[in-house]
Coordinates of C-alpha atoms and ligand atoms in Angstrom, one line a residue:
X1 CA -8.4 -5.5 1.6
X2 CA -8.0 -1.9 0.4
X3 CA -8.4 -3.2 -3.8
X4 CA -11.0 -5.0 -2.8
X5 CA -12.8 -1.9 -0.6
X6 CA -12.1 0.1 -3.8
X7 CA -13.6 -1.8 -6.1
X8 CA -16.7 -2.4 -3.7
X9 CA -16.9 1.5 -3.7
X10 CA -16.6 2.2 -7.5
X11 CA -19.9 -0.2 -7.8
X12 CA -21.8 2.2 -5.6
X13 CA -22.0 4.8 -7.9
X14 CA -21.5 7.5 -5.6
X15 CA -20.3 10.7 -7.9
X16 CA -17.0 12.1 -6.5
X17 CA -17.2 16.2 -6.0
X18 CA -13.8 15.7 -5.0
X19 CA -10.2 15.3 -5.9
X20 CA -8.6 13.9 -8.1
X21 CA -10.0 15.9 -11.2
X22 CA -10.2 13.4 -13.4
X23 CA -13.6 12.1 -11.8
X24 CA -12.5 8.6 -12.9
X25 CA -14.3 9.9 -16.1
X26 CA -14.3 7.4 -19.0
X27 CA -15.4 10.1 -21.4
X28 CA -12.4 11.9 -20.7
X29 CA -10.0 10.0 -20.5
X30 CA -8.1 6.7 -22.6
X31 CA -5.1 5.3 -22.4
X32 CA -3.2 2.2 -21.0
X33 CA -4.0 0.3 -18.4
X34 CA -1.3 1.2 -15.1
X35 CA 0.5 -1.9 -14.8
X36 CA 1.6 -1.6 -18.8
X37 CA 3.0 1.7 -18.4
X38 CA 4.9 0.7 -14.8
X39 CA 8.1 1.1 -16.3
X40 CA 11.5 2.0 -14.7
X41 CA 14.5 3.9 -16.1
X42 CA 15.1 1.4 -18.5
X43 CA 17.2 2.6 -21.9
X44 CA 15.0 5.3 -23.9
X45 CA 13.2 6.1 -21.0
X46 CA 15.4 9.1 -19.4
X47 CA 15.6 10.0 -15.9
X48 CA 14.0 12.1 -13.8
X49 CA 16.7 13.2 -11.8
X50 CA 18.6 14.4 -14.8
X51 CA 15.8 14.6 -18.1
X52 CA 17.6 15.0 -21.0
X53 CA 14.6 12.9 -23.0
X54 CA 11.2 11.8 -23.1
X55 CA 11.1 13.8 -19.6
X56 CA 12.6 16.5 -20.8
X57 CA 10.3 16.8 -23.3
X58 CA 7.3 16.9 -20.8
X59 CA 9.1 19.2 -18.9
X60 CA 8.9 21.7 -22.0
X61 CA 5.6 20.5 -22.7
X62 CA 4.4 21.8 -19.3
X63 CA 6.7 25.5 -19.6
X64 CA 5.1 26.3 -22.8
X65 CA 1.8 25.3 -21.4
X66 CA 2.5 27.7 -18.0
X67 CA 3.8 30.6 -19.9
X68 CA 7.2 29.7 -17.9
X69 CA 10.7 28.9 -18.3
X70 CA 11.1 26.4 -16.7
X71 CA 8.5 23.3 -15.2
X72 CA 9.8 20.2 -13.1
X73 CA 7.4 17.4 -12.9
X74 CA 6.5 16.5 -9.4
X75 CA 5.5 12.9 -8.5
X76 CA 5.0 13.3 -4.8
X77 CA 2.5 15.8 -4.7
X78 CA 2.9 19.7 -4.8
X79 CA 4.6 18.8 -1.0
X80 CA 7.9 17.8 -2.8
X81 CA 7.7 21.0 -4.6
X82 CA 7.4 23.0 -1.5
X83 CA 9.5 21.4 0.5
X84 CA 12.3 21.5 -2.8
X85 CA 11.4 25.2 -3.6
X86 CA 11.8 26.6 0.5
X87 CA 14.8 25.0 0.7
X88 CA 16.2 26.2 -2.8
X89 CA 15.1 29.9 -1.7
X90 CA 16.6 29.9 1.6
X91 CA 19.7 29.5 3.4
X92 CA 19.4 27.4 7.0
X93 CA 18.4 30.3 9.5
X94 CA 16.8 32.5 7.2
X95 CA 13.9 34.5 8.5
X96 CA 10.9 34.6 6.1
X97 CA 7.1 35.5 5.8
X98 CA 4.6 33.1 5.3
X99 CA 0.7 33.3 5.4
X100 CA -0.3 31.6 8.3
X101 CA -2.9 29.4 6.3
X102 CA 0.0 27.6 4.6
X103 CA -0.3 24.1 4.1
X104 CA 1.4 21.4 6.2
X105 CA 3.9 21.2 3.9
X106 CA 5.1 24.5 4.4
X107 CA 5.9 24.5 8.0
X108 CA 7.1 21.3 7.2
X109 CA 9.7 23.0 5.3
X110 CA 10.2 26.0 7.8
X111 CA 10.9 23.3 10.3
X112 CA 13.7 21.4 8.4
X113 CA 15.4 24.7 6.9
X114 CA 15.8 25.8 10.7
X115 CA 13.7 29.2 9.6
X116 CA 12.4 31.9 11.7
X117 CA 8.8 32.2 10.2
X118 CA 6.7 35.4 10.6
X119 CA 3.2 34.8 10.0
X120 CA 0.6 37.0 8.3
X121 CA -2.9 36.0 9.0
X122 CA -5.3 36.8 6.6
X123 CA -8.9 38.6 7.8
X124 CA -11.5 35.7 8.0
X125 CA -14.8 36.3 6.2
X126 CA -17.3 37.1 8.6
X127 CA -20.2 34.9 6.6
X128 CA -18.5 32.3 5.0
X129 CA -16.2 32.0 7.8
X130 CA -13.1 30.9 6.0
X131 CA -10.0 32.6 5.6
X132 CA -9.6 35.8 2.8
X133 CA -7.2 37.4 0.8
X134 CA -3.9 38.1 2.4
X135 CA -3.8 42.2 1.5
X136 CA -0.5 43.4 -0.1
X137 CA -0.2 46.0 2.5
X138 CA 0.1 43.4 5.3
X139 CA 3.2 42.0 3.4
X140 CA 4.1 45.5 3.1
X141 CA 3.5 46.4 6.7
X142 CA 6.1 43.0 8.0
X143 CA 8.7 43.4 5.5
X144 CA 9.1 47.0 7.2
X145 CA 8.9 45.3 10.5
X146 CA 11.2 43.0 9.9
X147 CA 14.8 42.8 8.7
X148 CA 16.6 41.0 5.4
X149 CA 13.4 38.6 5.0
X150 CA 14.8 36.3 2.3
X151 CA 11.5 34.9 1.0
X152 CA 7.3 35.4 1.2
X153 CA 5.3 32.2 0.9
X154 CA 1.2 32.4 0.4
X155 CA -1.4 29.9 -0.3
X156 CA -3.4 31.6 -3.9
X157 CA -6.0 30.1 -4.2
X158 CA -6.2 28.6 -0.8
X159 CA -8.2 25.1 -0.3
X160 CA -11.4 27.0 -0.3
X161 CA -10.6 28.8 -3.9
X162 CA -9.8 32.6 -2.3
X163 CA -6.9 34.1 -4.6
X164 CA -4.9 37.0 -3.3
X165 CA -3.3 40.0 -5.5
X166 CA -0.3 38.0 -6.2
X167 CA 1.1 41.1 -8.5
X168 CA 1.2 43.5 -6.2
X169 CA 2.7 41.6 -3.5
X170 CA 5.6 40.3 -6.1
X171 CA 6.4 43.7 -6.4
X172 CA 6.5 44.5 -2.8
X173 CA 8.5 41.8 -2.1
X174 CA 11.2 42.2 -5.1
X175 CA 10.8 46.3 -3.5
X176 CA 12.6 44.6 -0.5
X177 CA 14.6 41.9 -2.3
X178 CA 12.3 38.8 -1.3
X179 CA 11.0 36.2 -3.7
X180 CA 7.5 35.4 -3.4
X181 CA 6.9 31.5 -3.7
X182 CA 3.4 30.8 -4.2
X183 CA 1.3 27.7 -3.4
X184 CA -0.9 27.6 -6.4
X185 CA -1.8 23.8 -5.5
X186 CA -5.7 24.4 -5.9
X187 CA -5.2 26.5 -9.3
X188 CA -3.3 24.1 -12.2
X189 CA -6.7 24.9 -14.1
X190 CA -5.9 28.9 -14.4
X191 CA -4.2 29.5 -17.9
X192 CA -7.4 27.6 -19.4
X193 CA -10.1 29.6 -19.2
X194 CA -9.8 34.0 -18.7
X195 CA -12.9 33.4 -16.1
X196 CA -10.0 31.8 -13.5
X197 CA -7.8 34.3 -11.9
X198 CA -4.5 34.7 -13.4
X199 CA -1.6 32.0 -12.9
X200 CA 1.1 33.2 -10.3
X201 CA 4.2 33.3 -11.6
X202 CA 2.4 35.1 -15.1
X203 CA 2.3 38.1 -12.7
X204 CA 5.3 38.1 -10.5
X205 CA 5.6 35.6 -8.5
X206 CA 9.6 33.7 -8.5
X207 CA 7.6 30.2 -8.4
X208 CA 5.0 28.2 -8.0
X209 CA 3.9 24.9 -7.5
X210 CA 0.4 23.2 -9.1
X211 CA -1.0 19.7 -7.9
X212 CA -2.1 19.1 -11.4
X213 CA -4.2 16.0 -9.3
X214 CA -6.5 18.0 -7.9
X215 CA -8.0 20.5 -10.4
X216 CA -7.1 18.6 -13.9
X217 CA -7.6 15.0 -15.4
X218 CA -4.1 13.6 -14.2
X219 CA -3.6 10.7 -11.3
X220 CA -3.1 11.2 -7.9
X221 CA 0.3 13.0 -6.7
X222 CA 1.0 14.6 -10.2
X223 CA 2.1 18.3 -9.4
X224 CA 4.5 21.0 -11.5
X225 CA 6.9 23.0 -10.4
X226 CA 7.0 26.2 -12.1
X227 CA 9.5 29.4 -12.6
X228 CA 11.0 32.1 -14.7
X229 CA 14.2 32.1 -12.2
X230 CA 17.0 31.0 -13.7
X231 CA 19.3 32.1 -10.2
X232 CA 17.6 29.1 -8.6
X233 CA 17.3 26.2 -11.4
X234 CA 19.9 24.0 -10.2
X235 CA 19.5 23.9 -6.1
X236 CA 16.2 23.3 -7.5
X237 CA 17.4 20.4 -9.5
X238 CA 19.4 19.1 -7.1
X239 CA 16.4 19.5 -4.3
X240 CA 13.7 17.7 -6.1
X241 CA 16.3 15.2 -5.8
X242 CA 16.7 15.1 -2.0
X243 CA 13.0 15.3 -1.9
X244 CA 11.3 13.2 -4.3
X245 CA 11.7 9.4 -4.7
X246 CA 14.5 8.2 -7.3
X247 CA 12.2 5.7 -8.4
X248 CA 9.5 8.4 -10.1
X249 CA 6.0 6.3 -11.3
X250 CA 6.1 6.2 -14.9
X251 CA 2.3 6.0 -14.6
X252 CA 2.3 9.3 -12.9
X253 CA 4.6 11.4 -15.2
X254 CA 2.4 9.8 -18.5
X255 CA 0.0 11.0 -16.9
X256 CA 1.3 14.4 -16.7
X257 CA 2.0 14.1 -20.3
X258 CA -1.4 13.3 -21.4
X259 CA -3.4 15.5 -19.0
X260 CA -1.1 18.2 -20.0
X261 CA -2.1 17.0 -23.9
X262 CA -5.1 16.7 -23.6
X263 CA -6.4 20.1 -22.6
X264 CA -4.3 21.9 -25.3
X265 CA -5.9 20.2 -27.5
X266 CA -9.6 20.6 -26.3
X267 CA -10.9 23.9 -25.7
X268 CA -14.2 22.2 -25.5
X269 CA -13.8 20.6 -22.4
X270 CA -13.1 24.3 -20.7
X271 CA -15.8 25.8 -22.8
X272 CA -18.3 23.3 -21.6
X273 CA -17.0 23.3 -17.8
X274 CA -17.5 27.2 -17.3
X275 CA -21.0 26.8 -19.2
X276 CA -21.9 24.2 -16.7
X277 CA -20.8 26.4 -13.3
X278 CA -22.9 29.1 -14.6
X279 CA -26.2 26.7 -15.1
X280 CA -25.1 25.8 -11.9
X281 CA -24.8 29.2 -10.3
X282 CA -28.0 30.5 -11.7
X283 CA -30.1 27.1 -10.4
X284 CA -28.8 28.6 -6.7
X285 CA -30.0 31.6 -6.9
X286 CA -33.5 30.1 -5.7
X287 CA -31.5 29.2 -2.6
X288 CA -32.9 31.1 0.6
X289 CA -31.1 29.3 3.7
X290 CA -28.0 27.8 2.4
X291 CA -25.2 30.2 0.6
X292 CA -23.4 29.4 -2.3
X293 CA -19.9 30.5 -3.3
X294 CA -19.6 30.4 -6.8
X295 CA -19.8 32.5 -10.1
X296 CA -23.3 34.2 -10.3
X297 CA -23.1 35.3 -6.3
X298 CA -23.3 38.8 -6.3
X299 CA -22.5 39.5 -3.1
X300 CA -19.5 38.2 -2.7
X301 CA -17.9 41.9 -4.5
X302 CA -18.8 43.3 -0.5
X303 CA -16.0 40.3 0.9
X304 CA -12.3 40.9 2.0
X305 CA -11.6 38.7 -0.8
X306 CA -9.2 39.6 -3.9
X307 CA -10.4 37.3 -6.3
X308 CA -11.9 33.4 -6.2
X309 CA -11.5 30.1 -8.2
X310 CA -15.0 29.7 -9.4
X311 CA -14.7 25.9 -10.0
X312 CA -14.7 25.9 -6.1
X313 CA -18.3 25.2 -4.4
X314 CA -18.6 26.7 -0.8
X315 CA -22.1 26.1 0.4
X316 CA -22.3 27.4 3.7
X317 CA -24.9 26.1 6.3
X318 CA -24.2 28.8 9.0
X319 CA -27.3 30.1 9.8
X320 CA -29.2 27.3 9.8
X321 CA -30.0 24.2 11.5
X322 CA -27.6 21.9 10.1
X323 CA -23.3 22.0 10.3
X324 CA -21.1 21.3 7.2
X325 CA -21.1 18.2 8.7
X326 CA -24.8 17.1 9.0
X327 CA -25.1 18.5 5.0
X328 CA -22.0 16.6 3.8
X329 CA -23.7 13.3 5.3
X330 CA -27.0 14.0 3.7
X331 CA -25.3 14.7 0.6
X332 CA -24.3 11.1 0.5
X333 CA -26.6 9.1 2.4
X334 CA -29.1 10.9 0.0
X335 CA -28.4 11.9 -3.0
X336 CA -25.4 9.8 -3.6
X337 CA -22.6 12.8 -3.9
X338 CA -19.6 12.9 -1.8
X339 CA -17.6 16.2 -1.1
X340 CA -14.3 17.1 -0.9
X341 CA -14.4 18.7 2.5
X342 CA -16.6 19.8 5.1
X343 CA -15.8 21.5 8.0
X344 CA -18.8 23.5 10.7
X345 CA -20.6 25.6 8.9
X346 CA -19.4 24.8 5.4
X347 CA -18.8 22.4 2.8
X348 CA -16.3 22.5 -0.4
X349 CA -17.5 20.4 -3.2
X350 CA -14.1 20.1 -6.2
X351 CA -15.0 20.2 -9.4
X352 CA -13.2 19.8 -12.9
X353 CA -13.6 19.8 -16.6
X354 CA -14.6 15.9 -16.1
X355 CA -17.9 16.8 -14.2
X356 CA -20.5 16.5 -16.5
X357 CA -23.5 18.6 -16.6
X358 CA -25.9 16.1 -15.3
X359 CA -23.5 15.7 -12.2
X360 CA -24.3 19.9 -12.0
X361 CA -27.7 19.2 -11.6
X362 CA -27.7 16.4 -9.6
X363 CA -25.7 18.9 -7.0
X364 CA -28.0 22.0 -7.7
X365 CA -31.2 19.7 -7.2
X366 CA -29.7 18.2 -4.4
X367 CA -28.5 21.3 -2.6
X368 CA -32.2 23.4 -3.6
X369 CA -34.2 19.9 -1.8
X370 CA -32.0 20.2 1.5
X371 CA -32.7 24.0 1.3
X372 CA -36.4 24.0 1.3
X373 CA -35.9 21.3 4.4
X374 CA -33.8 23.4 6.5
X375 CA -34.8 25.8 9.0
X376 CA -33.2 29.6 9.0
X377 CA -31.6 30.4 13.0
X378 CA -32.4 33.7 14.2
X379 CA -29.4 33.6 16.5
X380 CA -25.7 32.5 14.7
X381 CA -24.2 29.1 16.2
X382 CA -21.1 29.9 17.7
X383 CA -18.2 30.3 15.2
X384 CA -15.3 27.8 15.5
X385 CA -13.9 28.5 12.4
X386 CA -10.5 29.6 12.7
X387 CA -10.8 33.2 14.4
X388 CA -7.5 33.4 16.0
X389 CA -5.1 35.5 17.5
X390 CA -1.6 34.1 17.0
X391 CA 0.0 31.9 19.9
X392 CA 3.3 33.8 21.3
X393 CA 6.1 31.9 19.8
X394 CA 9.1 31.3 22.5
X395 CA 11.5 28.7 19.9
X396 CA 11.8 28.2 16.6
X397 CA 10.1 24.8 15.2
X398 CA 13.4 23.4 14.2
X399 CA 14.8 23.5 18.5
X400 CA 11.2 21.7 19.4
X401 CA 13.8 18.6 20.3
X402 CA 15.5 21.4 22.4
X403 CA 13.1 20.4 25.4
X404 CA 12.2 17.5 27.9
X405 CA 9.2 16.6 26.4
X406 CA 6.5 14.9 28.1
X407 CA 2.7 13.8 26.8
X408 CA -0.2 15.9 29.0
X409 CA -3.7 16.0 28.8
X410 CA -4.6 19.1 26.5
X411 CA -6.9 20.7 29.0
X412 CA -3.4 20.6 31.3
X413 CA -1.4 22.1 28.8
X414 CA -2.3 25.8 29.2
X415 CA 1.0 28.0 29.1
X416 CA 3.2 25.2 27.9
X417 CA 5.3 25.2 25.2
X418 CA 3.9 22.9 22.2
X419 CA 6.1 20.3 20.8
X420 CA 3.8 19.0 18.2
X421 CA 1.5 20.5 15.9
X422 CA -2.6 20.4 16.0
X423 CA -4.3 21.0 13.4
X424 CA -7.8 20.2 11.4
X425 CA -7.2 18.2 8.3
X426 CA -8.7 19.1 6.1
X427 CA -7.7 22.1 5.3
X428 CA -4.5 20.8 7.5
X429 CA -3.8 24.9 8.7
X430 CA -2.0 24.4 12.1
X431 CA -4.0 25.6 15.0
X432 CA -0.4 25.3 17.8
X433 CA 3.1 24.9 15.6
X434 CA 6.0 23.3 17.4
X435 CA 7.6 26.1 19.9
X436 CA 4.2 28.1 20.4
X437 CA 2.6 28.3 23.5
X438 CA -0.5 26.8 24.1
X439 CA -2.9 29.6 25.4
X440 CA -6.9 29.4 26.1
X441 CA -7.9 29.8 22.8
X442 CA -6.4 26.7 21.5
X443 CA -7.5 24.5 24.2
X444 CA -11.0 25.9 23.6
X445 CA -10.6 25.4 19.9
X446 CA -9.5 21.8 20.0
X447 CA -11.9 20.7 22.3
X448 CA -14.5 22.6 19.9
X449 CA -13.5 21.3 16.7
X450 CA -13.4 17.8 17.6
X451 CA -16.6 17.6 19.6
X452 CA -18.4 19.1 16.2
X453 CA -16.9 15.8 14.7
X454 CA -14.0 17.8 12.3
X455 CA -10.8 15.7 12.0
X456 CA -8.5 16.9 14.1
X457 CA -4.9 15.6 14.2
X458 CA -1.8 16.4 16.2
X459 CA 1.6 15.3 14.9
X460 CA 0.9 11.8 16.3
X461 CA -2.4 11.1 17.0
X462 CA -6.2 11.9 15.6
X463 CA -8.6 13.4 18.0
X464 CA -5.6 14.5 20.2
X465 CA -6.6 14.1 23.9
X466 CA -3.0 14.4 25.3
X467 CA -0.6 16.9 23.5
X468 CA 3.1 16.7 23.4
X469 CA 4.4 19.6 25.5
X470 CA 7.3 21.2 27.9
X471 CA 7.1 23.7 30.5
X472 CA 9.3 26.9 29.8
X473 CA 12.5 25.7 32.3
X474 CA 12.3 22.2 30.8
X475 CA 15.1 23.2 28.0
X476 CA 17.5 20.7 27.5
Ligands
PLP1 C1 -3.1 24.5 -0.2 C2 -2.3 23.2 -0.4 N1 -1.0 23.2 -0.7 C3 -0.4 22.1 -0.9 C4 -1.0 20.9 -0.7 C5 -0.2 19.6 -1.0 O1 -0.4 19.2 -2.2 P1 -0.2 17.7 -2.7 O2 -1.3 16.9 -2.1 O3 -0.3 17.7 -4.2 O4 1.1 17.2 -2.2 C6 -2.3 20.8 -0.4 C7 -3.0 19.5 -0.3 O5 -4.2 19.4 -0.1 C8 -3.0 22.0 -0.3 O6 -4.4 22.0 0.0

């Protein structure tokens, strides 16, 4: 059913502006068909667990490629990365910092480790309505407030390509003895062109993990670990082991090897890809209703933002008559494109050094017909992009299982205590986190989010209805 649905899908030439960055291209890529390379650890083939060979070998491909000391191939994703690094940085109990735009896999990870996570939230842009920079002086500001914090976690770039000043907040953080742990999943592209921002751990950071998947020419799930410190290499080591399968894809970590290969040794491939965004950028300019987010928008110098991926396309709709919805719908039903994301007033299109320049133009000339169609609103439709004030927190994720807990329709869950998370996926940032209370705002923003048609989930269910929840006294 689902090979079959695939290969009905690869015959309607729809052109992915998505992940994974390989774009299925056959003009990047070669190689051997999957099923010949399915190997296992059979003899000559090393182990993952323990590389001392071929693995090994990409494993020092991959440092010398990051600038770092040492790289860990990742088969599950950047999530077995997180969830391996958190725990490696952190003793059960710990408090730490994290931005509260973290991915799932992050509070999954706070959750398991038994952590007491302060959030910072990061300003959201008032026009493109996503979230900015998290500002070293908010770091600042909570490692003050609060005590022996043993590690800082932030998402740079975040899903939507917004980098924050990694270098200054390394040094904050090693100011009060915390390591910074960056998600760099969005940003494996960085060291290959000086026109992306600067890789993480290059400037500071004690690691960071890349989901080589979704910017580069490598399969599905292929992700690095990367770091210069040396304190933490074997829980590491023996993490990745708790946390990834012991039956690692051969297909995936050749892929690693040949993606990593394959833009040493073609500076083209970059040189082309920026040339292209910046055809692409100019052809927007002529935009007058929707806004684009790339490299040739001037305005975007007056934004709380630090720095941005320019091989991320925002195109926001909000003010005009159609949602990031309506516009990702004609985008396919059109013009044959399908985006990564799209959420109310915006959409993210992905792309990678496998977009060709024609697929550029078919996205510029797609986006400048839609334009000249839509109609500019006087009056804003109401924002339900995530401006929130943080839920009161009375427990810890990890004691969630600390309460009689009982299913209840959402709009009867005002002042109870969540036992589930909610959130919009994508970009998967939790709107309620185990142990929060559930206060007006969320129930308004649920209900808002899934009537505009976004995808929200709870831990259990899509579109939640009924949430998970206890009252106060019900601790067990
Ligand atoms: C910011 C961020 N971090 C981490 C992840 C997890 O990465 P992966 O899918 O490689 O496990 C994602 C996935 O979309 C993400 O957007």
């Amino acid at each position: 059913m689902l090979y079959d649905k695939i290969k009905d899908y690869l015959k309607s030439g729809i052109y992915p502006f998505h992940m994974p960055g390989h774009k299925r291209s056959k003009a990047v890529l070669d190689g051997v068909l999957p099923y010949e390379a399915d190997l296992t650890e059979i003899n000559g083939f090393d182990n993952l667990q323990n590389p001392e060979g071929c693995i090994k070998e990409v494993e020092k491909k991959a440092a010398q490629t990051y600038g770092v000391g040492n790289a860990f191939l990742l088969v599950n994703g950047a999530t077995g990365g997180i969830l391996s690094t958190v725990r490696s940085m952190t003793n059960y109990g710990d408090t730490i910092i994290m931005a509260r735009n973290c991915h799932k896999s992050v509070y999954n990870a706070v959750e398991l480790c038994g952590l007491n996570a302060v959030y910072a939230l990061p300003d959201v842009d008032s026009e493109f309505g996503i979230f900015a920079s998290i500002s070293p002086k908010q770091i600042e500001k909570l490692l003050y407030e609060n005590n022996n914090v043993k590690l800082v976690i932030i998402t740079s770039p975040t899903y939507e390509g917004i980098v924050s000043d990694v270098k200054s907040i390394s040094e904050i953080c090693h100011k009060f003895s915390a390591k910074l742990f960056v998600d760099e999943a969005h940003g494996a592209h960085f060291p290959f062109s000086d026109k992306f921002p600067c890789e993480a751990v290059k400037i500071g950071a004690d690691a960071a993990v890349v989901s080589l998947h979704k910017t580069l020419p490598s399969l599905t799930q292929t992700a690095l670990l990367l770091t210069n410190d040396n304190s933490i290499a074997d829980r590491l080591k023996s993490n990745l082991s708790v946390f990834q399968t012991s039956s690692p894809s051969y297909i995936l970590m050749s892929s690693i090897d040949r993606c990593i290969d394959l833009i040493n040794s073609n500076n083209i491939l970059f040189n082309e890809y920026i040339s292209n965004l910046k055809i692409f950028s100019e052809k927007c300019k002529s935009l007058s209703k929707l806004n684009v987010m790339c490299c040739g928008n001037d305005s975007l110098s007056n934004h709380r933002f630090y720095d941005f991926d320019i091989g991320k396309i925002i195109v926001s709709s909000v003010n005009t008559n159609i949602t990031g919805k309506e516009l990702a719908n004609i985008l396919r039903d059109k013009y044959k494109i399908e985006i990564e994301m799209a959420y109310t007033d915006y959409i993210i299109a992905m792309t990678s050094v496998c977009d060709t320049k024609d697929s550029f133009i078919l996205l510029s000339e797609a986006l400048l017909e839609i334009d000249k169609t839509c109609i500019r609103l006087e009056k804003n439709r109401k924002n339900l992009n995530y401006l929130y004030q943080l839920p009161e927190r009375k427990v810890k994720s990890s004691e969630k299982y600390k309460f009689k807990s009982r299913k209840i329709s959402v709009n009867n869950s005002l002042n109870m205590v969540s036992l589930e998370y909610v959130w919009a996926y994508p970009p998967g940032i939790p709107l309620i986190v185990p142990g929060e209370i559930i206060n007006k705002n969320t129930i308004m923003q649920i209900k808002n989010l899934t009537q505009s048609g976004i995808n929200v989930h709870s831990t259990y269910n899509k579109l939640p209805n009924e949430i998970y929840a206890a009252d106060l006294i019900d601790k067990i």
